[in-house]
Coordinates of C-alpha atoms in Angstrom, one line a residue:
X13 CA 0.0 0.0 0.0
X14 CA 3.0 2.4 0.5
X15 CA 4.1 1.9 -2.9
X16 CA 1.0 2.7 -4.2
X17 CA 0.7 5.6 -2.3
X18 CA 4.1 6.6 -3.5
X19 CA 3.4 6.3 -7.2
X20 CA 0.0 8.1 -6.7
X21 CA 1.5 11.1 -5.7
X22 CA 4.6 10.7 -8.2
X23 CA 2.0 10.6 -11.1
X24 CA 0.3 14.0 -9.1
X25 CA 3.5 15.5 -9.7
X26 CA 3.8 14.7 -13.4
X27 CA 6.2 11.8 -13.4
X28 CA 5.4 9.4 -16.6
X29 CA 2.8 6.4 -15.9
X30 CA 4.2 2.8 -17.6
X31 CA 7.5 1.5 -18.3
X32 CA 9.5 -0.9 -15.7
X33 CA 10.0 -0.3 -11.7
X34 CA 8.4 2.7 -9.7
X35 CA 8.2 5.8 -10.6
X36 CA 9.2 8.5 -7.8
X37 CA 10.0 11.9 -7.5
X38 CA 12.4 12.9 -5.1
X39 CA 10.0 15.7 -3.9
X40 CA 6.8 13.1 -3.5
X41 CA 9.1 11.2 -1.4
X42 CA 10.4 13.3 0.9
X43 CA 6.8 14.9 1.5
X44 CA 5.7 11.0 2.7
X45 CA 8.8 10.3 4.0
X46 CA 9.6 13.1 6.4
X47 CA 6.8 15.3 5.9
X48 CA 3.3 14.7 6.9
X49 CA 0.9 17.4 6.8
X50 CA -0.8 17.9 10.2
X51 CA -4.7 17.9 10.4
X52 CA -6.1 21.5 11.0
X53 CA -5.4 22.3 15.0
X54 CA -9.0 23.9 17.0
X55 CA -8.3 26.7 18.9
X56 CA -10.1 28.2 21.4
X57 CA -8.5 31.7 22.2
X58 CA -7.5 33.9 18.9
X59 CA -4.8 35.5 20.7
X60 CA -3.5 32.0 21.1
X61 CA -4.3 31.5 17.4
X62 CA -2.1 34.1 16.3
X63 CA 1.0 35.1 18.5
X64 CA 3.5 33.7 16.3
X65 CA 2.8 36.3 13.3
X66 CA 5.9 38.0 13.9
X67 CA 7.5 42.1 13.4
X68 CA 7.6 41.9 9.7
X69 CA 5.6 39.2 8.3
X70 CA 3.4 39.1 5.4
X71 CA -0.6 38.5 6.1
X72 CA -3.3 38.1 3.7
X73 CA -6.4 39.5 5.7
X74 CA -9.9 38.6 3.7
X75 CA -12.9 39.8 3.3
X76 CA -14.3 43.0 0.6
X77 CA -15.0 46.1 2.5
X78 CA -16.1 45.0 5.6
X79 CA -18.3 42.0 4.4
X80 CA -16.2 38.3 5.5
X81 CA -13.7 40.3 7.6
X82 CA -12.1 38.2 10.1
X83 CA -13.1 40.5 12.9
X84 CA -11.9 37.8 16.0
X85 CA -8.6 37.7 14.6
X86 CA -7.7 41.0 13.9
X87 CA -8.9 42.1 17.1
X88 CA -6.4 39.5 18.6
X89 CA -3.3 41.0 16.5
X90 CA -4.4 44.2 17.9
X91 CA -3.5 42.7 21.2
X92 CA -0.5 41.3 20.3
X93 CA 1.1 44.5 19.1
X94 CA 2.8 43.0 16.3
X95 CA 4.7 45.5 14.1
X96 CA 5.7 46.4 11.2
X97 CA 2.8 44.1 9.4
X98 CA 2.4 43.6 5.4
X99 CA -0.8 43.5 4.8
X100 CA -2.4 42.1 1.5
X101 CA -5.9 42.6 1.6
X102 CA -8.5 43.8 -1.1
X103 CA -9.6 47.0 0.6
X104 CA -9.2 48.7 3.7
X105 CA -12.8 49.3 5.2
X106 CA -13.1 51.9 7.7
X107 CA -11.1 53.9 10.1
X108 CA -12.9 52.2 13.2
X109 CA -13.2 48.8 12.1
X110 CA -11.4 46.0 10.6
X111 CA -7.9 46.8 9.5
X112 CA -8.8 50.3 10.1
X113 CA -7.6 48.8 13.9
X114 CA -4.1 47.7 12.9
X115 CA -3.8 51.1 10.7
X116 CA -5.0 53.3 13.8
X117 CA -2.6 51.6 15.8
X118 CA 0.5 52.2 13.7
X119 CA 0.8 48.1 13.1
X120 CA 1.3 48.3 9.4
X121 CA 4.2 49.1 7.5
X122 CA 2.8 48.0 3.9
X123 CA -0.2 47.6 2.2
X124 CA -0.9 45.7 -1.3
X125 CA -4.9 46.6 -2.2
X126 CA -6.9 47.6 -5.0
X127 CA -8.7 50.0 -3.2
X128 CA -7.9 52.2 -0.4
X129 CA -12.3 54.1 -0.2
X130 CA -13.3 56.4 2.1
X131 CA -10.5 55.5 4.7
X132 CA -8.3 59.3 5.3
X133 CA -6.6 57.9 8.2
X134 CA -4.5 55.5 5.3
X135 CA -4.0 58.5 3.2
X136 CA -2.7 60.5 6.0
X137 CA -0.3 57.7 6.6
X138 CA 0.6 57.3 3.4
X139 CA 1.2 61.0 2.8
X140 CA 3.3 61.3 5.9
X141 CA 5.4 58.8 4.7
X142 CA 4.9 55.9 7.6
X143 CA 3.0 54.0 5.3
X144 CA 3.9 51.7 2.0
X145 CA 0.6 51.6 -0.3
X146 CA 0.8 49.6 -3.6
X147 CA -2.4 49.6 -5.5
X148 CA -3.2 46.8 -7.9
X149 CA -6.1 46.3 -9.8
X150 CA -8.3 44.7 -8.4
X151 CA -8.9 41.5 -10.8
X152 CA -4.9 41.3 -11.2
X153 CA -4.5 41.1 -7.3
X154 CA -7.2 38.1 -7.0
X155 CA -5.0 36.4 -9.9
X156 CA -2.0 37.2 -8.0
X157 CA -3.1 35.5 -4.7
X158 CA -4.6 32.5 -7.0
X159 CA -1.2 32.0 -8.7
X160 CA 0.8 32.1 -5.4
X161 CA -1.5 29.1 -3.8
X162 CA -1.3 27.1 -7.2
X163 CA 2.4 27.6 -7.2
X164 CA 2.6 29.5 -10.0
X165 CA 5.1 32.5 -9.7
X166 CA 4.1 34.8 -12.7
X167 CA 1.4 35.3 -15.3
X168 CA 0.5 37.2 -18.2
X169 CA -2.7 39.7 -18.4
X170 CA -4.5 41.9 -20.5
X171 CA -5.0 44.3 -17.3
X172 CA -3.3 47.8 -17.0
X173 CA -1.6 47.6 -20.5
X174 CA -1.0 51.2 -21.3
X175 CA -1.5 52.8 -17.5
X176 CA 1.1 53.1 -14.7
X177 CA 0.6 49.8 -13.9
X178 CA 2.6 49.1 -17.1
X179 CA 4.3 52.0 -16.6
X180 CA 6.2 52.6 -13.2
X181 CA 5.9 55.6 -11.4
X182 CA 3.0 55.3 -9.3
X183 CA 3.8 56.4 -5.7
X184 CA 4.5 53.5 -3.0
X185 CA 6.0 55.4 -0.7
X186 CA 6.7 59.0 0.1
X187 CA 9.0 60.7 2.4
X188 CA 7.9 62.7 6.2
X189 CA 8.7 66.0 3.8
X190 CA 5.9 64.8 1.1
X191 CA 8.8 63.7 -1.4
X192 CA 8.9 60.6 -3.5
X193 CA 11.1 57.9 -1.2
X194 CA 9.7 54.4 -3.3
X195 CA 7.9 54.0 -7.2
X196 CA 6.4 51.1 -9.0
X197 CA 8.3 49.5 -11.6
X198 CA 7.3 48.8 -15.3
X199 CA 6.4 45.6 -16.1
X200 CA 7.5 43.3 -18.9
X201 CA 5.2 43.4 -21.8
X202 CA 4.4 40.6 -24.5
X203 CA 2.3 40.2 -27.2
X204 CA 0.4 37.6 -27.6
X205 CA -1.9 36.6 -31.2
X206 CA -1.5 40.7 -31.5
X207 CA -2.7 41.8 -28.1
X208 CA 0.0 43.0 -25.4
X209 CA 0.2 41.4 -22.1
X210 CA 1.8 42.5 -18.8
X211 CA 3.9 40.6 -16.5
X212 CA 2.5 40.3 -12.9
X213 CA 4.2 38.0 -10.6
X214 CA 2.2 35.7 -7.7
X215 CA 2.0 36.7 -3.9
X216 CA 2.1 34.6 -1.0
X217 CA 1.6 35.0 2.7
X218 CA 3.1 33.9 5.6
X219 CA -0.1 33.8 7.4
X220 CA -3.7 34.4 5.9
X221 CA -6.5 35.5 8.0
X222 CA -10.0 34.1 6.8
X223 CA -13.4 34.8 7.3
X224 CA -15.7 31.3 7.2
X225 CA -19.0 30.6 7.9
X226 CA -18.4 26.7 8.8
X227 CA -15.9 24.1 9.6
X228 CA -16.2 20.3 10.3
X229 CA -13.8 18.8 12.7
X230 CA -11.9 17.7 9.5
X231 CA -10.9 21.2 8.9
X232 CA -13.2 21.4 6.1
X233 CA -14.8 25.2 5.2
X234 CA -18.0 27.0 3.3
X235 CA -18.5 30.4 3.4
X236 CA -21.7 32.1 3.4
X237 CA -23.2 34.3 0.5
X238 CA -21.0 37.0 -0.7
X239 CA -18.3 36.5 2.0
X240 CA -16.2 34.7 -0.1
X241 CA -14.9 36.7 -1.8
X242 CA -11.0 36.8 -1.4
X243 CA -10.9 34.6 1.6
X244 CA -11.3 31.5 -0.7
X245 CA -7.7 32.4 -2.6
X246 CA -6.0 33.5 0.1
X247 CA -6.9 30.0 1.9
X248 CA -4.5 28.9 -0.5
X249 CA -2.1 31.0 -1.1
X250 CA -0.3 31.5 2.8
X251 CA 2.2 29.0 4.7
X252 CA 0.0 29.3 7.8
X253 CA -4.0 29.8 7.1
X254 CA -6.0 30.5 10.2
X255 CA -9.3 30.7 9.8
X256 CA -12.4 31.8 12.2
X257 CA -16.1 30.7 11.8
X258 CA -19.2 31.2 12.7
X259 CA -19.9 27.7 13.7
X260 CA -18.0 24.1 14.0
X261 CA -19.4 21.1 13.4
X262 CA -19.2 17.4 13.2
X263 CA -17.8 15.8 10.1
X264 CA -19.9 14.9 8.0
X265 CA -22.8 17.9 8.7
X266 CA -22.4 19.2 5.5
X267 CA -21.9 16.7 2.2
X268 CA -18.5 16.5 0.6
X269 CA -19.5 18.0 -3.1
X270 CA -20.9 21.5 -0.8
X271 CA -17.3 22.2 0.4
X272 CA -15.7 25.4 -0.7
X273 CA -12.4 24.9 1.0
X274 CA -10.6 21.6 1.5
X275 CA -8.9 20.9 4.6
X276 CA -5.4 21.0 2.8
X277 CA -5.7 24.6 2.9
X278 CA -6.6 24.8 6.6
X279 CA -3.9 25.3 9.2
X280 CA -6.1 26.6 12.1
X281 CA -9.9 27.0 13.1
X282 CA -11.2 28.8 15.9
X283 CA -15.3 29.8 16.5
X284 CA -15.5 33.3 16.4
X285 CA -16.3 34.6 19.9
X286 CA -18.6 37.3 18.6
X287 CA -19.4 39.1 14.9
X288 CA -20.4 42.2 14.9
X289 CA -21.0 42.1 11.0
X290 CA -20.7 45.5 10.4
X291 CA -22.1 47.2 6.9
X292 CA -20.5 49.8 5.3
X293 CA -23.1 51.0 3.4
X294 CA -26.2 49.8 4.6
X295 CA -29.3 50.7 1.3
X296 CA -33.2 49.8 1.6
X297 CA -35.6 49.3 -1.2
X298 CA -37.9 52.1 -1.4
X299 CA -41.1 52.6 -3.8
X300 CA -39.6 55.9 -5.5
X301 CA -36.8 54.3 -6.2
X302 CA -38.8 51.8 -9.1
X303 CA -39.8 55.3 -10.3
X304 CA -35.8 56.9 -11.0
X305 CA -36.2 58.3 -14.0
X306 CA -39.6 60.0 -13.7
X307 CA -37.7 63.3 -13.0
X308 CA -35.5 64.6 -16.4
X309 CA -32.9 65.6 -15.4
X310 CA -29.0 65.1 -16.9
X311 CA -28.6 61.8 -14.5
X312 CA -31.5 60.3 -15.2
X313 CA -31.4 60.7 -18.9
X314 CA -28.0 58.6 -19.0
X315 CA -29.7 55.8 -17.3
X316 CA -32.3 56.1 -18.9
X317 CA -30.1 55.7 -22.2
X318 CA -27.9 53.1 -20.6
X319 CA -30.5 50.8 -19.9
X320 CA -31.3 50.3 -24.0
X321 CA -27.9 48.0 -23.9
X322 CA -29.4 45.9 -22.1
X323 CA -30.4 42.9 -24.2
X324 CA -32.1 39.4 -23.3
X325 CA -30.0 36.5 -22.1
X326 CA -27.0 39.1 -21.4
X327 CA -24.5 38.9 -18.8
X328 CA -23.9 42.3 -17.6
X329 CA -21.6 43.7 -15.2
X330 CA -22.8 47.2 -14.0
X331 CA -20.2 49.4 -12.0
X332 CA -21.2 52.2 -8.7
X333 CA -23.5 54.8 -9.3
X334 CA -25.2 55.1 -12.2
X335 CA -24.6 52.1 -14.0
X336 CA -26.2 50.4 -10.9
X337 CA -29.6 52.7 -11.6
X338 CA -29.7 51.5 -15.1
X339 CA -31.0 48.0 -13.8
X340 CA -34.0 49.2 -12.4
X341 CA -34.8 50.7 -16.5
X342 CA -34.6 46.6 -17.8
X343 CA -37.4 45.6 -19.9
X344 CA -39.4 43.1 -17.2
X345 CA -40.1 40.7 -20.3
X346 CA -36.2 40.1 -20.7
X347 CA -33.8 38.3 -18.7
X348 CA -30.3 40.2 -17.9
X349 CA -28.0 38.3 -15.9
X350 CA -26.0 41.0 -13.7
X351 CA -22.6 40.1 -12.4
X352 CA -21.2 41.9 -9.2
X353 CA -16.8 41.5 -9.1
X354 CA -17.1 40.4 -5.5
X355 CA -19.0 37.4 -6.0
X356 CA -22.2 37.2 -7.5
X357 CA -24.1 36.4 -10.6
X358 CA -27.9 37.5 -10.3
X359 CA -27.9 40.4 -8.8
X360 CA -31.3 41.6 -7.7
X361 CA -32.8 45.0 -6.5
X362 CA -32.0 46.2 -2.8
X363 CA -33.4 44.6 -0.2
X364 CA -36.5 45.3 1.8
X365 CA -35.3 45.9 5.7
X366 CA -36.5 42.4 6.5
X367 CA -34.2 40.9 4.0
X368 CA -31.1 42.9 4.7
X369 CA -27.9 40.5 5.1
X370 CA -24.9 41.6 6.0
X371 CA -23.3 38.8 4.1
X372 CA -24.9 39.6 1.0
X373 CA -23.2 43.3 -0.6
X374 CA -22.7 44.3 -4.1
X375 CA -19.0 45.8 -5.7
X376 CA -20.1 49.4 -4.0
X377 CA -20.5 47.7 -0.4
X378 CA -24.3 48.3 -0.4
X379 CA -26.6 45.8 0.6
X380 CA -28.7 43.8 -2.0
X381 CA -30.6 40.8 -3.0
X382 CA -29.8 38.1 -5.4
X383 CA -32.8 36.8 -8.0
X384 CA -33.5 32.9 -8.3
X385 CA -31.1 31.4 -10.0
X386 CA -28.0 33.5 -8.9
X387 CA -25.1 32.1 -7.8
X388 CA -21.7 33.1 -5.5
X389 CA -18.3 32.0 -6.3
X390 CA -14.7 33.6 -5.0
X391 CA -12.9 37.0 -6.1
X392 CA -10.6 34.8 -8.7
X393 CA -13.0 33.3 -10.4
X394 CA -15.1 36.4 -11.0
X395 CA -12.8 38.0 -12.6
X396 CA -11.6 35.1 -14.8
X397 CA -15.3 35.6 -16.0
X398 CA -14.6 39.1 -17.3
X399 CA -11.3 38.3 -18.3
X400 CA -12.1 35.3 -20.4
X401 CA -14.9 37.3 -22.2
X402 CA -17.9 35.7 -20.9
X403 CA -19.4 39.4 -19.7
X404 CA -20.8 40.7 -22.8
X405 CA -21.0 44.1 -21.3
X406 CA -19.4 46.3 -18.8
X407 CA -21.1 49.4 -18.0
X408 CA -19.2 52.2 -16.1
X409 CA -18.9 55.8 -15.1
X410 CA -15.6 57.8 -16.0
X411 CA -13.9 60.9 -14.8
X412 CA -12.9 60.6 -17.9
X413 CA -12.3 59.4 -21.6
X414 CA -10.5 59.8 -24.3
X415 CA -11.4 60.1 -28.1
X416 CA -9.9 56.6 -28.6
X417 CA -11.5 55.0 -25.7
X418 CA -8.5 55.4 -22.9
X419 CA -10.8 55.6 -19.3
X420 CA -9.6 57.3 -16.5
X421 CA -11.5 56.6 -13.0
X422 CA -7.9 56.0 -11.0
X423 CA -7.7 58.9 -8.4
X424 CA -4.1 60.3 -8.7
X425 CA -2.9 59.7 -4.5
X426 CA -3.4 62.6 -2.3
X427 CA -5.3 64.6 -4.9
X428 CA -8.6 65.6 -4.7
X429 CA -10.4 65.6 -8.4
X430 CA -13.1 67.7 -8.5
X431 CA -15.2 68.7 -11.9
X432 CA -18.0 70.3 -13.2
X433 CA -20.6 71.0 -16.1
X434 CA -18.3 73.0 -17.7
X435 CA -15.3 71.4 -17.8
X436 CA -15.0 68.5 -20.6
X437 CA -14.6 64.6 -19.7
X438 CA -14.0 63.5 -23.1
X439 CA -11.0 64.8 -24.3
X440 CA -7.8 63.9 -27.0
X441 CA -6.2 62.7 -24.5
X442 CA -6.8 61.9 -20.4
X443 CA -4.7 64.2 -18.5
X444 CA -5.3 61.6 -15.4
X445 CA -4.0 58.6 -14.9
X446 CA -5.4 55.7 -16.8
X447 CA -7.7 52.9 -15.8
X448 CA -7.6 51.0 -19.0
X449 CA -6.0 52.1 -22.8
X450 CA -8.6 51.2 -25.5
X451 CA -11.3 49.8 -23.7
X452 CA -14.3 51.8 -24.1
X453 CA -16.8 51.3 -26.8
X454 CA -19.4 53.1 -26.1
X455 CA -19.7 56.9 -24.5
X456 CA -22.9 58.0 -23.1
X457 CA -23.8 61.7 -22.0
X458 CA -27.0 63.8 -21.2
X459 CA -26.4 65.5 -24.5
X460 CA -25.0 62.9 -26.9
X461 CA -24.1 59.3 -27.3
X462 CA -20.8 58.6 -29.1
X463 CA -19.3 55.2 -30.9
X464 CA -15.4 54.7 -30.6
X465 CA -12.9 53.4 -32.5
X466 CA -9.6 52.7 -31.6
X467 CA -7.9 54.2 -34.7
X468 CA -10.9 56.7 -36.5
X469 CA -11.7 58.1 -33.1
X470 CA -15.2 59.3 -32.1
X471 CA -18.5 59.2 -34.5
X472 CA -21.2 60.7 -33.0
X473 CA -24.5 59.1 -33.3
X474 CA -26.9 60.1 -31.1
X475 CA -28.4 64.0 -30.1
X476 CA -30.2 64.7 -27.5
X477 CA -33.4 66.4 -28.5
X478 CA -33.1 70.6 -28.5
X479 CA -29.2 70.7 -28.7
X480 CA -27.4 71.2 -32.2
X481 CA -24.4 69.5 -33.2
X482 CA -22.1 73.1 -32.3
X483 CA -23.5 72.6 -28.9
X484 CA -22.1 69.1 -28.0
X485 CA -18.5 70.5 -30.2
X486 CA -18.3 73.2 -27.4
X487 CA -18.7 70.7 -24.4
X488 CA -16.2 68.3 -26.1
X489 CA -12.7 68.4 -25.6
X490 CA -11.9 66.6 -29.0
X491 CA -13.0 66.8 -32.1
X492 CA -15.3 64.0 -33.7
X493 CA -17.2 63.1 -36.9
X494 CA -20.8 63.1 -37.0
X495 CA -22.2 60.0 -38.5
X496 CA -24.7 60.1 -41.7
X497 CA -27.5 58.3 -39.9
X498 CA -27.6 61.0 -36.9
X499 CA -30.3 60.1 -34.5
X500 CA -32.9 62.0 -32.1
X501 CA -30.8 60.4 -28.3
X502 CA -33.0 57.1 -27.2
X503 CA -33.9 56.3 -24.2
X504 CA -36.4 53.6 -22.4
X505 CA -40.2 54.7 -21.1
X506 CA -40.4 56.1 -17.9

């Protein structure tokens, strides 16, 4: 039985089936030989949980905004007074909460995210130079923490061609007297069957800090709703993963094809003592808000035009704000599959205040509902969906765009952008830094709708009703052609 043990895993490791004798890898053996894995260790005090993390060491903490935080265990770092912490983690929450803690109490030294939000005490850190902030997109970071538990230590992607992430130069760190101390570097580009790809490399952990819902006494984990979001991959992806739950139970309570986590991935489990399951952003159903729209005004029109690109059977990915509205505008005799980045396909309308979960957010941390038939999966695999092309349509709103469909929503660190109706957010070129180069197809505005093309530039097909073709050239900071089939501006019934 050893033997065949041994060959199993040789053959798991790529060694060649058939032929004469036994085929083993040295590594296979010295994993059985010398190197059992122990079975997931139950703990019962978090402090206890987590007082080796050392001054220094590199923790994945899960969770999206404040939905699947591991709230028991960062409370217990708090109380160990580690130092010097770097911190991967998708966003940083609030100042009061979460890692907003470990920030407030000058634990962090570094911070890899994809979104720093509403949180000034990180941006007064940052500025004053006590604080390292790297800022990855966020579909690239979820890849990068996949990679690093699949043992995979670069890939290629699409993502950030053209922008600083390609680029260098985008502050990390700045010096007490507000001066630049640390940059990002360019990456390595490659083209690929005429498309250029980037070089990201993988990230691991020495511990990773995860948020699950339950655990058998096998070590076994499922998460709850939304709240998987990047705690699945960073399960993976650490040397230590300690994970707290809501509630432990016997083997067996759960059946083995409903198991989001395998115990491989499980270091340590400990019950949560208490949750308080904060929500950031906390948004009720309300009557008027099926009636958005009945109002004209320059908001509403967009939606109101947005909501035309809908189509039946679609699967639809609708960013904050206004894209959001444009889902309550769908025709009710089609079916439009909407797809959240933190987890979910079927996104339904906000929920009443009986069905408010605090497990259950969209990608702008408010609270929703998800239609029958919807489904939750992890941060990496939602944004293999986009990537792969199986979105047909991504709906966003810009600070701005340029004639050749560059979009700029990045906020340039420590700046406040502020704009208004006169100043123009289409322009030859972006003069802030770039979100993605050549990626927009379609440019809607309360006075016009525009088609781009990556080479011709902007046609404009679409005019608002009252306004003259001089009047959109004055509020446009590029020129465009005007195409032969010019149309009144469409939009769906009130």
């Amino acid at each position: 039985m050893a033997a065949l043990r041994l060959l199993a895993s040789a053959l798991g490791r790529g060694v060649p089936a058939g032929g004469s004798g036994l085929a083993l890898s040295q590594g296979c053996a010295r994993c059985f030989a010398t190197s059992p894995r122990p079975r997931a260790k139950f703990y019962t005090d978090p402090v206890e949980m987590v007082k080796d993390i050392s001054d220094g060491a590199t923790v994945m903490v899960g969770g999206f905004g404040l939905c699947g935080i591991p709230e028991n265990l960062i409370a217990a770092l708090l109380r160990t007074r580690v130092k010097d912490l770097q911190v991967v983690s998708s966003n940083l929450g609030v100042e009061d909460f979460g890692l907003g803690l470990l920030l407030a109490a000058r634990q962090v030294r570094r911070i890899v995210c994809s979104y720093v939000g509403e949180n000034t005490l990180c941006e007064s850190q940052y500025l004053a130079g006590e604080l390292e902030l790297e800022l990855t997109p966020q579909g690239t970071l979820a890849e990068r923490i996949r990679a690093g538990g699949a043992g995979v230590p670069a890939f290629y992607t699409p993502t950030g061609y053209g922008t600083l992430v390609q680029e260098g130069g985008a502050p990390i760190r700045y010096t007490p007297d507000g001066h630049l101390a640390l940059m990002s570097q360019p990456r390595e580009v490659r083209e690929f069957n005429g498309d250029h790809f980037l070089l990201e490399r993988a990230i691991r952990a020495d511990f990773a800090l995860v948020k699950g819902w339950k655990a058998d006494r096998a070590g076994n984990v499922v998460f709850r709703r939304s709240a998987r979001n990047f705690n699945v991959p960073m399960c993976k992806a650490a040397d230590v993963t300690a994970v707290e739950v809501e509630e432990i139970v016997d083997v067996g309570a759960f059946p083995p094809e409903d198991i989001h986590v395998p115990n491989i991935y499980v270091d340590r489990v400990i019950k949560g003592q208490k949750y308080e399951k904060r929500i950031e952003r906390l948004t009720i159903w309300k009557e008027e808000d099926g009636d958005a729209g009945k109002e004209e005004d320059a908001r509403t029109r967009i939606i109101r035009r947005a909501a035309l690109e809908f189509k039946d059977g679609m699967y639809a990915n609708l960013g904050i704000g206004i894209p959001l509205l444009a889902s309550n505008f769908i025709n009710p005799s089609m079916t439009v599959h909407l797809h959240s980045e933190n987890g979910i396909l079927g996104l339904g309308p906000f929920p009443t205040e009986d069905e408010v979960d605090a497990d259950l957010i969209n990608a702008g941390k408010q609270t929703v509902t998800v239609l029958p038939g919807g489904c939750f999966f992890a941060s990496d695999d939602s944004f293999a969906m986009i990537r792969g092309g199986h979105i047909q349509l991504t709906m966003l709103g810009a600070m701005q765009v340029s004639k050749y469909g560059d979009l700029a929503n990045w906020m340039i660190p420590g700046k406040k952008h502020c704009t208004n109706d006169n100043t123009p957010k289409i322009l030859e070129k972006c003069s802030m830094p770039l979100t993605g180069k050549g990626c927009v197809d379609r440019i809607i505005t309360e006075k016009a709708v525009f088609d781009v093309h990556r080479k011709r530039g902007l046609t404009l097909t679409e005019l608002w009703e009252g306004l003259t073709v001089d009047d959109v050239r004055k509020s446009t900071g590029c020129a465009f052609a005007v195409s032969p089939n010019l149309r009144p501006m469409q939009q769906v019934a009130p």
